[in-house]
Amino acid sequence: MKRRRVGAVMTGDVVRAHGGTSAAELTCWMAEFGINGVPVVDGDDKVIGVVSATDLERARRTGGSSPDRSARTLMSAPAHTVRADDSVVRAARLMSSYGIERLPVVDEEARLVGMLTRRDVLRLFARSDEEIREEVIDEVVLRTLWLNPAGVDVSVRDGVVTVAGFLESSGQAAALVRMTRQIDGVTAVVDRLTHRRAGPWRGPEWDAAGDALPP
């Protein structure tokens, strides 16, 4: 199944600040580039924090609006980060858990390589119902479970996938539902599957010939 990775949707050309970058510079950059957050890096390009528009506004409200204030004193730290090979789903959950709008993307040595925003995530999940249906049939029903798509009814409405049909085992039905939930853009799965026997799914080679496609 196609699990989208952060590296495929992030912005690679990132505006970055250092600890000594002034509040005035940060404000100008945000206005110029249409962004509301700037990662702060050290001399090795490792992320040490993030200055957001909210951080700048908070400083102004508390009387710390001097344009000479530096990113080091304004930033939120430590920064929440993700890796380029993390799934977008994991990144979205991290954003939701901490109420943040952007995540610096780092390599294995914590060096900045990109930026992922909530807008990037929403753009990815704004998939049509037909796109989702096609991926369920192609990636789950055919390629993973080796089922005859004529025996599994898949319908999608507003990201909610309904699956129906008669399968070999309860484990096979559970696997179909579980894998469908993992597809990007799926918000819920309605399970209307029935099965011939109760038991685990041991792979398509174990299924009855009439229920699975031949290898």
PDB file of N, CA and C in Angstrom, residues 1 140 144-145 167 169-182 193 201:
ATOM      1  N   MET A   1       0.837  -1.199   0.000  1.00  0.00           N
ATOM      2  CA  MET A   1       0.000   0.000   0.000  1.00  0.00           C
ATOM      3  C   MET A   1       0.869   1.246   0.000  1.00  0.00           C
ATOM      4  N   VAL A 140      -5.033  -3.121  -1.922  1.00  0.00           N
ATOM      5  CA  VAL A 140      -5.458  -4.042  -0.859  1.00  0.00           C
ATOM      6  C   VAL A 140      -6.091  -5.304  -1.422  1.00  0.00           C
ATOM      7  N   THR A 144      -2.431  -7.175  -2.352  1.00  0.00           N
ATOM      8  CA  THR A 144      -2.066  -7.711  -1.045  1.00  0.00           C
ATOM      9  C   THR A 144      -2.838  -8.976  -0.682  1.00  0.00           C
ATOM     10  N   LEU A 145      -4.146  -8.953  -0.860  1.00  0.00           N
ATOM     11  CA  LEU A 145      -4.966 -10.098  -0.469  1.00  0.00           C
ATOM     12  C   LEU A 145      -5.223 -11.081  -1.608  1.00  0.00           C
ATOM     13  N   LEU A 167     -15.967 -13.473   2.330  1.00  0.00           N
ATOM     14  CA  LEU A 167     -14.569 -13.887   2.271  1.00  0.00           C
ATOM     15  C   LEU A 167     -14.367 -15.248   2.905  1.00  0.00           C
ATOM     16  N   SER A 169     -12.172 -16.164   5.473  1.00  0.00           N
ATOM     17  CA  SER A 169     -12.010 -16.245   6.927  1.00  0.00           C
ATOM     18  C   SER A 169     -12.228 -14.899   7.593  1.00  0.00           C
ATOM     19  N   SER A 170     -12.459 -14.943   8.905  1.00  0.00           N
ATOM     20  CA  SER A 170     -12.620 -13.710   9.678  1.00  0.00           C
ATOM     21  C   SER A 170     -11.310 -12.930   9.704  1.00  0.00           C
ATOM     22  N   GLY A 171     -10.173 -13.648   9.709  1.00  0.00           N
ATOM     23  CA  GLY A 171      -8.876 -12.979   9.697  1.00  0.00           C
ATOM     24  C   GLY A 171      -8.629 -12.231   8.406  1.00  0.00           C
ATOM     25  N   GLN A 172      -9.085 -12.809   7.299  1.00  0.00           N
ATOM     26  CA  GLN A 172      -8.942 -12.158   5.999  1.00  0.00           C
ATOM     27  C   GLN A 172      -9.772 -10.874   5.960  1.00  0.00           C
ATOM     28  N   ALA A 173     -10.991 -10.955   6.507  1.00  0.00           N
ATOM     29  CA  ALA A 173     -11.854  -9.772   6.555  1.00  0.00           C
ATOM     30  C   ALA A 173     -11.234  -8.684   7.429  1.00  0.00           C
ATOM     31  N   ALA A 174     -10.678  -9.094   8.572  1.00  0.00           N
ATOM     32  CA  ALA A 174     -10.049  -8.120   9.466  1.00  0.00           C
ATOM     33  C   ALA A 174      -8.845  -7.466   8.805  1.00  0.00           C
ATOM     34  N   ALA A 175      -8.067  -8.251   8.036  1.00  0.00           N
ATOM     35  CA  ALA A 175      -6.904  -7.705   7.341  1.00  0.00           C
ATOM     36  C   ALA A 175      -7.332  -6.682   6.298  1.00  0.00           C
ATOM     37  N   LEU A 176      -8.410  -6.960   5.582  1.00  0.00           N
ATOM     38  CA  LEU A 176      -8.895  -6.023   4.570  1.00  0.00           C
ATOM     39  C   LEU A 176      -9.292  -4.693   5.204  1.00  0.00           C
ATOM     40  N   VAL A 177     -10.006  -4.765   6.320  1.00  0.00           N
ATOM     41  CA  VAL A 177     -10.438  -3.541   7.009  1.00  0.00           C
ATOM     42  C   VAL A 177      -9.236  -2.777   7.552  1.00  0.00           C
ATOM     43  N   ARG A 178      -8.300  -3.493   8.170  1.00  0.00           N
ATOM     44  CA  ARG A 178      -7.128  -2.847   8.764  1.00  0.00           C
ATOM     45  C   ARG A 178      -6.286  -2.144   7.698  1.00  0.00           C
ATOM     46  N   MET A 179      -6.040  -2.805   6.590  1.00  0.00           N
ATOM     47  CA  MET A 179      -5.217  -2.226   5.532  1.00  0.00           C
ATOM     48  C   MET A 179      -5.920  -1.041   4.863  1.00  0.00           C
ATOM     49  N   THR A 180      -7.224  -1.122   4.743  1.00  0.00           N
ATOM     50  CA  THR A 180      -7.984  -0.016   4.151  1.00  0.00           C
ATOM     51  C   THR A 180      -7.877   1.226   5.025  1.00  0.00           C
ATOM     52  N   ARG A 181      -7.908   1.056   6.337  1.00  0.00           N
ATOM     53  CA  ARG A 181      -7.786   2.194   7.258  1.00  0.00           C
ATOM     54  C   ARG A 181      -6.457   2.914   7.090  1.00  0.00           C
ATOM     55  N   GLN A 182      -5.428   2.208   6.647  1.00  0.00           N
ATOM     56  CA  GLN A 182      -4.085   2.784   6.556  1.00  0.00           C
ATOM     57  C   GLN A 182      -3.881   3.630   5.305  1.00  0.00           C
ATOM     58  N   LEU A 193     -18.475  -6.985   5.791  1.00  0.00           N
ATOM     59  CA  LEU A 193     -17.955  -8.246   5.281  1.00  0.00           C
ATOM     60  C   LEU A 193     -18.504  -9.432   6.074  1.00  0.00           C
ATOM     61  N   TRP A 201      -5.966 -15.081   9.122  1.00  0.00           N
ATOM     62  CA  TRP A 201      -5.599 -15.048   7.705  1.00  0.00           C
ATOM     63  C   TRP A 201      -4.127 -15.379   7.614  1.00  0.00           C
TER      64      TRP A 201
END
